[in-house]
Tab-separated table of C-alpha atoms and ligand atoms in Angstrom:
chain	number	residue	atom	x	y	z
O	137	MET	CA	-13.781	-5.636	33.074
O	138	HIS	CA	-11.791	-7.407	30.428
O	139	ILE	CA	-8.265	-6.762	29.318
O	140	ARG	CA	-8.409	-5.281	25.859
O	141	LYS	CA	-5.175	-5.447	23.894
O	142	GLN	CA	-4.881	-2.895	21.137
O	143	ARG	CA	-4.994	-4.459	17.692
O	144	LEU	CA	-4.227	-2.266	14.726
O	145	LEU	CA	-6.198	-3.633	11.804
O	146	THR	CA	-6.095	-0.620	9.474
O	147	PRO	CA	-4.509	-0.384	6.010
O	148	GLY	CA	-1.818	1.931	7.298
O	149	PRO	CA	-0.558	2.198	9.903
O	150	THR	CA	-0.263	-1.555	10.220
O	151	PRO	CA	0.992	-3.827	13.020
O	152	LEU	CA	4.696	-3.276	13.723
O	153	TYR	CA	7.354	-5.954	13.464
O	154	PRO	CA	8.783	-6.032	17.039
O	155	PRO	CA	12.510	-6.426	16.121
O	156	ALA	CA	12.139	-3.355	13.866
O	157	LEU	CA	10.945	-1.345	16.850
O	158	GLN	CA	13.860	-2.637	18.921
O	159	ALA	CA	16.267	-1.630	16.147
O	160	MET	CA	15.066	1.967	16.519
O	161	MET	CA	16.730	2.152	19.914
O	162	ALA	CA	20.113	2.438	18.176
O	163	SER	CA	19.113	5.860	16.850
O	164	ASP	CA	21.986	7.813	18.424
O	165	LEU	CA	23.771	7.677	15.148
O	166	HIS	CA	25.135	10.520	13.036
O	167	HIS	CA	24.018	10.444	9.442
O	168	ARG	CA	27.339	11.635	7.966
O	169	THR	CA	29.386	8.732	9.328
O	170	GLU	CA	30.580	5.429	7.933
O	171	ASP	CA	28.270	3.583	10.363
O	172	PHE	CA	25.255	5.289	8.835
O	173	ARG	CA	26.492	4.893	5.251
O	174	LYS	CA	26.817	1.163	5.848
O	175	LEU	CA	23.255	1.004	7.199
O	176	TYR	CA	21.823	3.146	4.382
O	177	ARG	CA	23.551	1.140	1.645
O	178	SER	CA	22.351	-2.122	3.154
O	179	THR	CA	18.790	-0.778	3.484
O	180	LEU	CA	18.694	0.469	-0.117
O	181	SER	CA	20.066	-2.811	-1.376
O	182	SER	CA	17.498	-4.842	0.611
O	183	LEU	CA	14.712	-2.585	-0.587
O	184	LYS	CA	15.778	-3.113	-4.180
O	185	GLU	CA	15.833	-6.866	-3.633
O	186	VAL	CA	12.406	-6.895	-1.967
O	187	MET	CA	10.898	-4.686	-4.682
O	188	GLY	CA	12.506	-7.047	-7.186
O	189	THR	CA	13.947	-4.466	-9.569
O	190	GLU	CA	17.204	-3.438	-11.222
O	191	ASN	CA	15.926	0.141	-11.365
O	192	ASP	CA	17.229	2.736	-8.918
O	193	VAL	CA	15.394	2.714	-5.615
O	194	LEU	CA	15.289	5.814	-3.412
O	195	ILE	CA	14.060	6.520	0.099
O	196	LEU	CA	12.400	9.815	1.011
O	197	VAL	CA	11.635	11.225	4.438
O	198	SER	CA	7.903	11.767	4.056
O	199	SER	CA	4.689	9.816	4.061
O	200	GLY	CA	3.701	8.151	0.793
O	201	THR	CA	2.151	11.307	-0.608
O	202	GLY	CA	5.576	12.993	-0.720
O	203	ALA	CA	6.801	10.332	-3.123
O	204	MET	CA	3.616	10.732	-5.182
O	205	GLU	CA	4.205	14.484	-5.410
O	206	SER	CA	7.901	14.010	-6.274
O	207	SER	CA	6.982	11.703	-9.146
O	208	ALA	CA	4.998	14.555	-10.676
O	209	SER	CA	7.466	17.351	-9.920
O	210	ASN	CA	10.618	15.533	-11.119
O	211	PHE	CA	9.530	13.902	-14.364
O	212	PHE	CA	6.996	16.263	-15.951
O	213	SER	CA	6.768	19.747	-17.401
O	214	LYS	CA	4.059	22.349	-17.072
O	215	GLY	CA	1.109	21.616	-19.333
O	216	ASP	CA	2.148	18.003	-20.035
O	217	LYS	CA	-0.777	15.847	-21.056
O	218	VAL	CA	-1.278	12.993	-18.591
O	219	ILE	CA	-3.901	10.362	-17.836
O	220	VAL	CA	-5.087	9.809	-14.270
O	221	CYS	CA	-6.909	6.598	-13.403
O	222	SER	CA	-9.168	7.541	-10.536
O	223	ALA	CA	-11.103	4.861	-8.707
O	224	GLY	CA	-11.183	6.248	-5.186
O	225	LYS	CA	-9.762	8.785	-2.756
O	226	PHE	CA	-6.147	8.003	-3.675
O	227	GLY	CA	-6.872	8.264	-7.392
O	228	GLU	CA	-8.406	11.652	-6.629
O	229	ARG	CA	-5.127	12.544	-4.907
O	230	TRP	CA	-3.295	11.922	-8.205
O	231	GLY	CA	-5.770	14.299	-9.835
O	232	GLU	CA	-5.111	16.960	-7.189
O	233	ILE	CA	-1.326	16.611	-7.534
O	234	ALA	CA	-1.589	16.898	-11.324
O	235	LYS	CA	-3.678	20.038	-10.905
O	236	ALA	CA	-1.311	21.558	-8.333
O	237	TYR	CA	1.578	21.188	-10.807
O	238	GLY	CA	-0.300	22.459	-13.834
O	239	LEU	CA	-0.412	19.138	-15.682
O	240	ASN	CA	-3.108	18.776	-18.299
O	241	ALA	CA	-4.874	15.708	-16.925
O	242	THR	CA	-7.516	13.539	-18.500
O	243	ILE	CA	-9.261	11.798	-15.614
O	244	LEU	CA	-10.520	8.267	-16.253
O	245	LYS	CA	-13.006	7.913	-13.451
O	246	ALA	CA	-14.425	4.664	-12.083
O	247	GLU	CA	-17.237	4.491	-9.540
O	248	TYR	CA	-16.055	3.745	-6.004
O	249	GLY	CA	-15.649	-0.029	-5.724
O	250	GLN	CA	-14.956	-0.387	-9.460
O	251	VAL	CA	-11.676	-0.038	-11.352
O	252	VAL	CA	-10.514	1.608	-14.567
O	253	PRO	CA	-10.258	-1.128	-17.218
O	254	PRO	CA	-6.947	-1.280	-19.143
O	255	GLU	CA	-8.875	-0.918	-22.427
O	256	GLN	CA	-9.917	2.542	-21.297
O	257	VAL	CA	-6.271	3.495	-20.799
O	258	GLN	CA	-5.514	2.137	-24.287
O	259	ALA	CA	-8.364	4.195	-25.772
O	260	ALA	CA	-7.241	7.357	-23.987
O	261	LEU	CA	-3.658	6.880	-25.190
O	262	ASP	CA	-4.881	6.272	-28.752
O	263	ALA	CA	-6.950	9.462	-28.544
O	264	GLU	CA	-3.981	11.494	-27.265
O	265	PRO	CA	-0.669	10.106	-28.538
O	266	ALA	CA	1.215	13.042	-26.966
O	267	THR	CA	0.386	11.750	-23.467
O	268	ARG	CA	3.457	12.007	-21.224
O	269	GLY	CA	2.332	9.928	-18.273
O	270	VAL	CA	-0.269	7.570	-16.840
O	271	PHE	CA	-0.940	7.622	-13.086
O	272	VAL	CA	-2.703	4.832	-11.229
O	273	GLN	CA	-3.077	3.033	-7.888
O	274	ALA	CA	-2.106	-0.647	-7.911
O	275	SER	CA	-4.298	-1.101	-4.873
O	276	GLU	CA	-6.913	1.596	-4.179
O	277	THR	CA	-6.933	1.454	-0.397
O	278	SER	CA	-10.078	3.579	-0.009
O	279	THR	CA	-12.285	1.015	-1.758
O	280	GLY	CA	-10.272	-2.219	-1.493
O	281	ALA	CA	-10.169	-2.652	-5.289
O	282	ALA	CA	-6.997	-3.493	-7.243
O	283	HIS	CA	-6.133	-2.313	-10.753
O	284	ASP	CA	-4.815	-4.619	-13.443
O	285	VAL	CA	-1.470	-2.816	-13.551
O	286	ARG	CA	0.128	-5.667	-15.468
O	287	SER	CA	-2.134	-5.133	-18.485
O	288	MET	CA	-1.868	-1.379	-18.133
O	289	ALA	CA	1.945	-1.614	-18.070
O	290	SER	CA	1.991	-3.607	-21.287
O	291	ILE	CA	-0.078	-0.862	-22.934
O	292	VAL	CA	1.762	2.163	-21.531
O	293	SER	CA	5.270	0.741	-22.022
O	294	LYS	CA	4.682	0.734	-25.797
O	295	THR	CA	4.286	4.523	-25.742
O	296	ASP	CA	6.428	7.494	-24.687
O	297	ALA	CA	4.328	7.934	-21.556
O	298	LEU	CA	5.745	7.138	-18.127
O	299	PHE	CA	3.745	4.621	-16.115
O	300	VAL	CA	3.564	5.914	-12.537
O	301	VAL	CA	2.178	3.430	-10.042
O	302	ASP	CA	1.152	4.236	-6.503
O	303	ALA	CA	1.863	0.797	-5.053
O	304	ILE	CA	1.808	2.050	-1.491
O	305	THR	CA	-0.532	-0.795	-0.502
O	306	GLY	CA	0.233	-2.830	-3.635
O	307	LEU	CA	3.782	-3.747	-2.602
O	308	GLY	CA	3.638	-6.879	-0.474
O	309	THR	CA	0.014	-7.663	-1.356
O	310	MET	CA	0.117	-8.391	-5.082
O	311	PRO	CA	2.735	-9.590	-7.572
O	312	LEU	CA	4.433	-6.539	-9.137
O	313	ASP	CA	7.132	-7.345	-11.678
O	314	ILE	CA	8.522	-3.839	-12.005
O	315	ASP	CA	11.121	-4.600	-14.695
O	316	GLY	CA	9.308	-7.437	-16.466
O	317	TRP	CA	6.075	-5.502	-16.899
O	318	GLY	CA	7.729	-2.108	-17.433
O	319	MET	CA	6.579	0.130	-14.610
O	320	ASP	CA	8.567	3.371	-14.647
O	321	ILE	CA	7.893	4.663	-11.169
O	322	VAL	CA	6.645	2.448	-8.357
O	323	ILE	CA	5.913	4.040	-5.011
O	324	GLY	CA	5.815	2.468	-1.543
O	325	GLY	CA	5.310	3.670	2.023
O	326	SER	CA	6.757	2.509	5.343
O	327	GLN	CA	3.510	2.185	7.311
O	328	LYS	CA	1.911	-0.344	4.961
O	329	ALA	CA	3.213	-3.873	4.232
O	330	PHE	CA	6.699	-2.820	5.416
O	331	MET	CA	5.558	-3.232	9.055
O	332	ILE	CA	7.182	-0.081	10.471
O	333	PRO	CA	5.778	3.317	11.552
O	334	PRO	CA	4.834	6.068	9.076
O	335	GLY	CA	7.488	8.510	7.860
O	336	LEU	CA	9.366	6.978	4.932
O	337	ALA	CA	8.392	6.691	1.278
O	338	PHE	CA	10.138	4.747	-1.477
O	339	LEU	CA	10.315	4.934	-5.241
O	340	SER	CA	11.811	2.813	-7.966
O	341	ILE	CA	12.722	4.821	-11.051
O	342	SER	CA	13.312	3.429	-14.546
O	343	LYS	CA	15.896	4.611	-17.103
O	344	LYS	CA	13.051	5.925	-19.237
O	345	ALA	CA	11.945	8.113	-16.310
O	346	TRP	CA	15.484	9.379	-15.597
O	347	ALA	CA	15.852	10.360	-19.248
O	348	ARG	CA	12.670	12.369	-18.920
O	349	ALA	CA	13.896	14.050	-15.722
O	350	GLU	CA	16.591	15.822	-17.762
O	351	SER	CA	14.060	17.926	-19.658
O	352	ALA	CA	11.359	18.172	-16.965
O	353	ASP	CA	10.809	21.771	-15.885
O	354	LEU	CA	8.495	21.642	-12.860
O	355	PRO	CA	9.880	23.200	-9.667
O	356	HIS	CA	11.088	21.070	-6.780
O	357	TYR	CA	13.623	21.497	-4.035
O	358	TYR	CA	13.307	19.130	-1.034
O	359	PHE	CA	12.220	16.277	-3.285
O	360	ASP	CA	15.015	16.557	-5.850
O	361	LEU	CA	15.291	12.947	-6.981
O	362	THR	CA	18.353	13.458	-9.190
O	363	LYS	CA	20.185	14.892	-6.193
O	364	GLU	CA	18.838	12.082	-3.991
O	365	LYS	CA	20.090	9.458	-6.451
O	366	LYS	CA	23.536	11.023	-6.501
O	367	ASN	CA	23.742	11.070	-2.704
O	368	ALA	CA	22.334	7.558	-2.363
O	369	GLY	CA	25.190	6.459	-4.593
O	370	SER	CA	27.591	7.500	-1.836
O	371	GLY	CA	25.511	5.972	0.943
O	372	GLU	CA	23.870	9.170	2.081
O	373	SER	CA	20.577	11.011	1.860
O	374	SER	CA	20.354	14.605	0.653
O	375	TRP	CA	18.934	15.939	3.899
O	376	THR	CA	18.948	14.691	7.481
O	377	PRO	CA	17.283	11.297	7.206
O	378	ASN	CA	14.824	9.748	9.609
O	379	THR	CA	17.598	7.634	11.119
O	380	SER	CA	15.345	5.720	13.502
O	381	LEU	CA	13.046	4.655	10.694
O	382	ILE	CA	15.967	3.624	8.493
O	383	LEU	CA	17.087	1.317	11.321
O	384	ALA	CA	13.554	-0.057	11.558
O	385	LEU	CA	13.266	-0.485	7.800
O	386	ASN	CA	16.556	-2.324	7.588
O	387	ALA	CA	15.369	-4.807	10.251
O	388	ALA	CA	11.928	-5.250	8.646
O	389	LEU	CA	13.507	-5.826	5.229
O	390	GLU	CA	15.759	-8.533	6.679
O	391	TYR	CA	12.612	-10.242	7.932
O	392	ILE	CA	10.761	-9.814	4.626
O	393	LYS	CA	13.766	-11.244	2.777
O	394	SER	CA	13.838	-14.238	5.108
O	395	VAL	CA	10.121	-14.875	4.540
O	396	GLY	CA	10.351	-14.070	0.836
O	397	MET	CA	8.422	-11.216	-0.834
O	398	ASP	CA	6.331	-13.749	-2.762
O	399	LYS	CA	5.329	-15.402	0.529
O	400	LEU	CA	4.432	-12.040	2.044
O	401	VAL	CA	2.173	-11.468	-0.960
O	402	GLU	CA	0.694	-14.958	-0.656
O	403	ASN	CA	0.033	-14.346	3.044
O	404	ALA	CA	-1.930	-11.167	2.253
O	405	GLN	CA	-3.811	-12.927	-0.538
O	406	LEU	CA	-4.795	-15.819	1.733
O	407	LEU	CA	-5.930	-13.529	4.540
O	408	ALA	CA	-7.873	-11.457	2.012
O	409	ARG	CA	-9.594	-14.585	0.755
O	410	GLY	CA	-10.375	-15.649	4.321
O	411	THR	CA	-11.838	-12.209	5.064
O	412	ARG	CA	-14.028	-12.219	1.956
O	413	GLU	CA	-15.339	-15.702	2.619
O	414	ALA	CA	-15.996	-14.909	6.277
O	415	VAL	CA	-17.990	-11.726	5.673
O	416	MET	CA	-19.959	-13.372	2.869
O	417	ALA	CA	-20.724	-16.346	5.161
O	418	LEU	CA	-22.106	-13.784	7.611
O	419	GLY	CA	-24.436	-12.423	4.928
O	420	LEU	CA	-22.535	-9.183	4.299
O	421	ASP	CA	-21.673	-7.772	0.880
O	422	LEU	CA	-18.230	-6.872	-0.419
O	423	PHE	CA	-17.786	-3.296	-1.641
O	424	ALA	CA	-15.452	-4.225	-4.510
O	425	PRO	CA	-16.510	-7.764	-5.451
O	426	GLY	CA	-15.358	-7.482	-9.060
O	427	SER	CA	-11.678	-6.768	-8.465
O	428	PRO	CA	-10.859	-7.203	-4.800
O	429	GLY	CA	-7.289	-6.425	-3.754
O	430	SER	CA	-5.417	-8.134	-0.936
O	431	SER	CA	-4.327	-5.165	1.163
O	432	VAL	CA	-7.714	-4.399	2.661
O	433	THR	CA	-11.232	-5.773	2.357
O	434	SER	CA	-14.059	-3.243	2.212
O	435	VAL	CA	-17.375	-4.516	3.478
O	436	ARG	CA	-20.797	-2.888	3.182
O	437	ALA	CA	-22.422	-2.338	6.567
O	438	PRO	CA	-25.800	-4.065	6.922
O	439	LYS	CA	-28.849	-1.958	6.007
O	440	ASN	CA	-29.767	0.488	8.752
O	441	LEU	CA	-26.435	0.093	10.532
O	442	ASP	CA	-23.911	2.917	10.158
O	443	SER	CA	-20.436	1.484	9.550
O	444	GLY	CA	-19.158	4.075	12.044
O	445	VAL	CA	-21.073	2.193	14.762
O	446	ILE	CA	-19.248	-1.020	13.796
O	447	VAL	CA	-15.875	0.781	13.860
O	448	LYS	CA	-16.692	2.269	17.273
O	449	GLU	CA	-17.869	-1.080	18.610
O	450	PHE	CA	-14.574	-2.696	17.552
O	451	ARG	CA	-12.704	-0.026	19.463
O	452	ASN	CA	-14.907	0.097	22.564
O	453	ARG	CA	-15.435	-3.623	23.047
O	454	PHE	CA	-12.073	-4.982	21.911
O	455	ASN	CA	-9.665	-2.056	21.389
O	456	SER	CA	-9.406	-3.218	17.786
O	457	ILE	CA	-8.857	-0.389	15.344
O	458	ILE	CA	-10.465	-0.899	11.944
O	459	ALA	CA	-11.086	1.719	9.259
O	460	ASN	CA	-14.316	3.437	8.311
O	461	GLY	CA	-14.995	4.449	4.702
O	462	GLN	CA	-13.481	7.733	3.485
O	463	GLY	CA	-15.387	10.623	1.894
O	464	SER	CA	-18.848	9.617	0.684
O	465	MET	CA	-18.119	5.987	1.679
O	466	LYS	CA	-17.984	7.022	5.347
O	467	GLY	CA	-20.782	5.350	7.316
O	468	LYS	CA	-21.423	2.909	4.473
O	469	ILE	CA	-18.425	0.588	4.535
O	470	PHE	CA	-15.865	-0.643	7.013
O	471	ARG	CA	-12.409	-1.868	6.054
O	472	ILE	CA	-10.405	-4.761	7.490
O	473	ALA	CA	-6.717	-4.731	6.576
O	474	HIS	CA	-4.453	-7.738	6.120
O	475	LEU	CA	-1.193	-6.375	4.734
O	476	GLY	CA	2.257	-6.768	6.213
O	477	TYR	CA	2.616	-8.208	9.702
O	478	PHE	CA	-0.843	-9.847	9.857
O	479	ASP	CA	-1.508	-13.491	10.488
O	480	PHE	CA	-4.384	-15.969	10.624
O	481	ALA	CA	-4.743	-15.513	14.389
O	482	ASP	CA	-5.394	-11.780	13.797
O	483	LEU	CA	-8.097	-12.735	11.337
O	484	PHE	CA	-9.703	-15.331	13.644
O	485	ALA	CA	-9.914	-12.544	16.226
O	486	VAL	CA	-11.301	-9.810	14.006
O	487	ILE	CA	-13.965	-12.023	12.454
O	488	SER	CA	-15.145	-13.378	15.799
O	489	GLU	CA	-15.276	-9.789	17.102
O	490	LEU	CA	-17.356	-8.871	14.068
O	491	GLU	CA	-19.808	-11.696	14.793
O	492	ILE	CA	-20.294	-10.408	18.349
O	493	ILE	CA	-20.735	-6.834	17.147
O	494	LEU	CA	-23.289	-7.760	14.472
O	495	ASN	CA	-25.298	-9.756	17.005
O	496	ALA	CA	-25.252	-6.885	19.473
O	497	ASN	CA	-26.475	-4.407	16.870
O	498	GLY	CA	-29.610	-5.975	15.472
O	499	PHE	CA	-28.000	-8.099	12.784
O	500	PRO	CA	-28.129	-11.666	14.147
O	501	VAL	CA	-25.527	-14.089	12.824
O	502	GLU	CA	-24.626	-17.582	13.978
O	503	PHE	CA	-21.561	-17.480	16.239
O	504	GLY	CA	-18.585	-19.102	14.573
O	505	LYS	CA	-19.905	-19.050	11.028
O	506	GLY	CA	-17.459	-16.428	9.794
O	507	VAL	CA	-14.588	-17.810	11.836
O	508	ALA	CA	-15.232	-21.279	10.363
O	509	ALA	CA	-14.887	-19.803	6.870
O	510	VAL	CA	-11.433	-18.441	7.813
O	511	GLN	CA	-10.466	-21.761	9.407
O	512	LYS	CA	-11.415	-23.516	6.189
O	513	VAL	CA	-9.140	-21.206	4.160
O	514	TYR	CA	-6.365	-21.865	6.673
O	515	ALA	CA	-6.869	-25.645	6.508
O	516	GLU	CA	-6.884	-25.684	2.702
O	517	SER	CA	-3.807	-23.477	2.469
O	518	ALA	CA	-1.958	-25.610	5.010
O	519	VAL	CA	-2.351	-28.780	2.964
O	520	GLY	CA	1.140	-29.893	2.053
O	521	ASN	CA	2.674	-27.605	4.675
O	522	GLN	CA	4.052	-28.981	7.917
O	523	GLU	CA	1.207	-27.344	9.786
O	524	ALA	CA	-1.385	-29.315	7.787
O	525	VAL	CA	-4.587	-29.879	9.693
O	526	LYS	CA	-7.795	-31.776	9.074
O	527	VAL	CA	-11.076	-30.100	9.918
B	79	PLP	C1	-1.581	5.146	2.451
B	79	PLP	C2	-1.698	5.427	1.021
B	79	PLP	C3	-1.117	6.564	0.438
B	79	PLP	C4	-0.221	7.531	1.147
B	79	PLP	O1	-0.756	8.184	2.173
B	79	PLP	P1	0.211	8.920	3.195
B	79	PLP	O2	-0.739	9.302	4.284
B	79	PLP	O3	0.797	10.067	2.514
B	79	PLP	O4	1.248	7.911	3.596
B	79	PLP	C5	-1.220	6.753	-0.920
B	79	PLP	N1	-1.849	5.863	-1.694
B	79	PLP	C6	-2.409	4.761	-1.182
B	79	PLP	C7	-3.070	3.803	-2.116
B	79	PLP	C8	-2.353	4.508	0.183
B	79	PLP	O5	-2.898	3.392	0.681
């Protein structure tokens, strides 16, 4: 037998930052005390710094979807006309939330693996000037594609519509200039590039969005963002917070600040490039070659090989957990994540595992060919750094 360490290589949950886990041991803390208020204020202030915005930033006790739902229920009114950019399972979630709250949504649909072009958003806004909001994913984790939210922001910010960005896997994997580009609501989640377990969601909220909240009439109670903002102002959360995760988040944010958010993004981008070059060197096709994001790389399984077999092989042979496709993409693609606490050594491992698995399943590849492609990306990126190597 071999020892098989578990490696979590999915786009949420992601590998955990060990000092953040250790910080969770201080959880015997009451949330209506000065000790907690100090922690909460520091965490909110770090989060704001890492997100790089002057807008208000709030933390919610929920997975990312709770923050998505709250962005509909707090800033819109029944029957509001909105545009939903839908390029995958998470875009479809925006559509479902809009429907649940009685918003009048125009869905701009892209095929899985493609994205909605900004021009289409422009055309839809021109066709319906009364549009109150535009919803999109910065990074569509189900397909691995990334939207051009910068161009979209420049279009939407010229209108009365709020630009609502699910950046749950966008934060920490792509540049997102919230204030400079004019993104009204930007949503994040703890189990993605923030390197801690699931259970917290974040939002940044612009002045334009707060002004809208005053007249918005959709019902909400637990996710009352105006109330949450007021309480955050005095260092508290509206309801009992997930204290252990706040401790973890505070520690992870200290680390992200020390690395630099731009470096965290660059790390994800480099690993994404290494992954793409490796799988292409092995003769596999990318699922979203036109607009690949850096949170996760979706790869088409070879003909006649179910991607579920590859996922299972990763788990059985190496205890490595990678993601299958979702919905109709299940069995067709597999997804390798590289957001948050991932490094080159993780990628060397996952690509060499992939080579073994392909060989064992009737798709012969030369050992080391994919790994060499990653090593080349490492060597090129290290030029000028102290760890520069020649290969
Ligand atoms: C993970 C993720 C979500 C949120 O999912 P939860 O399970 O609610 O945390 C939403 N959008 C995207 C793009 C995601 O990757």
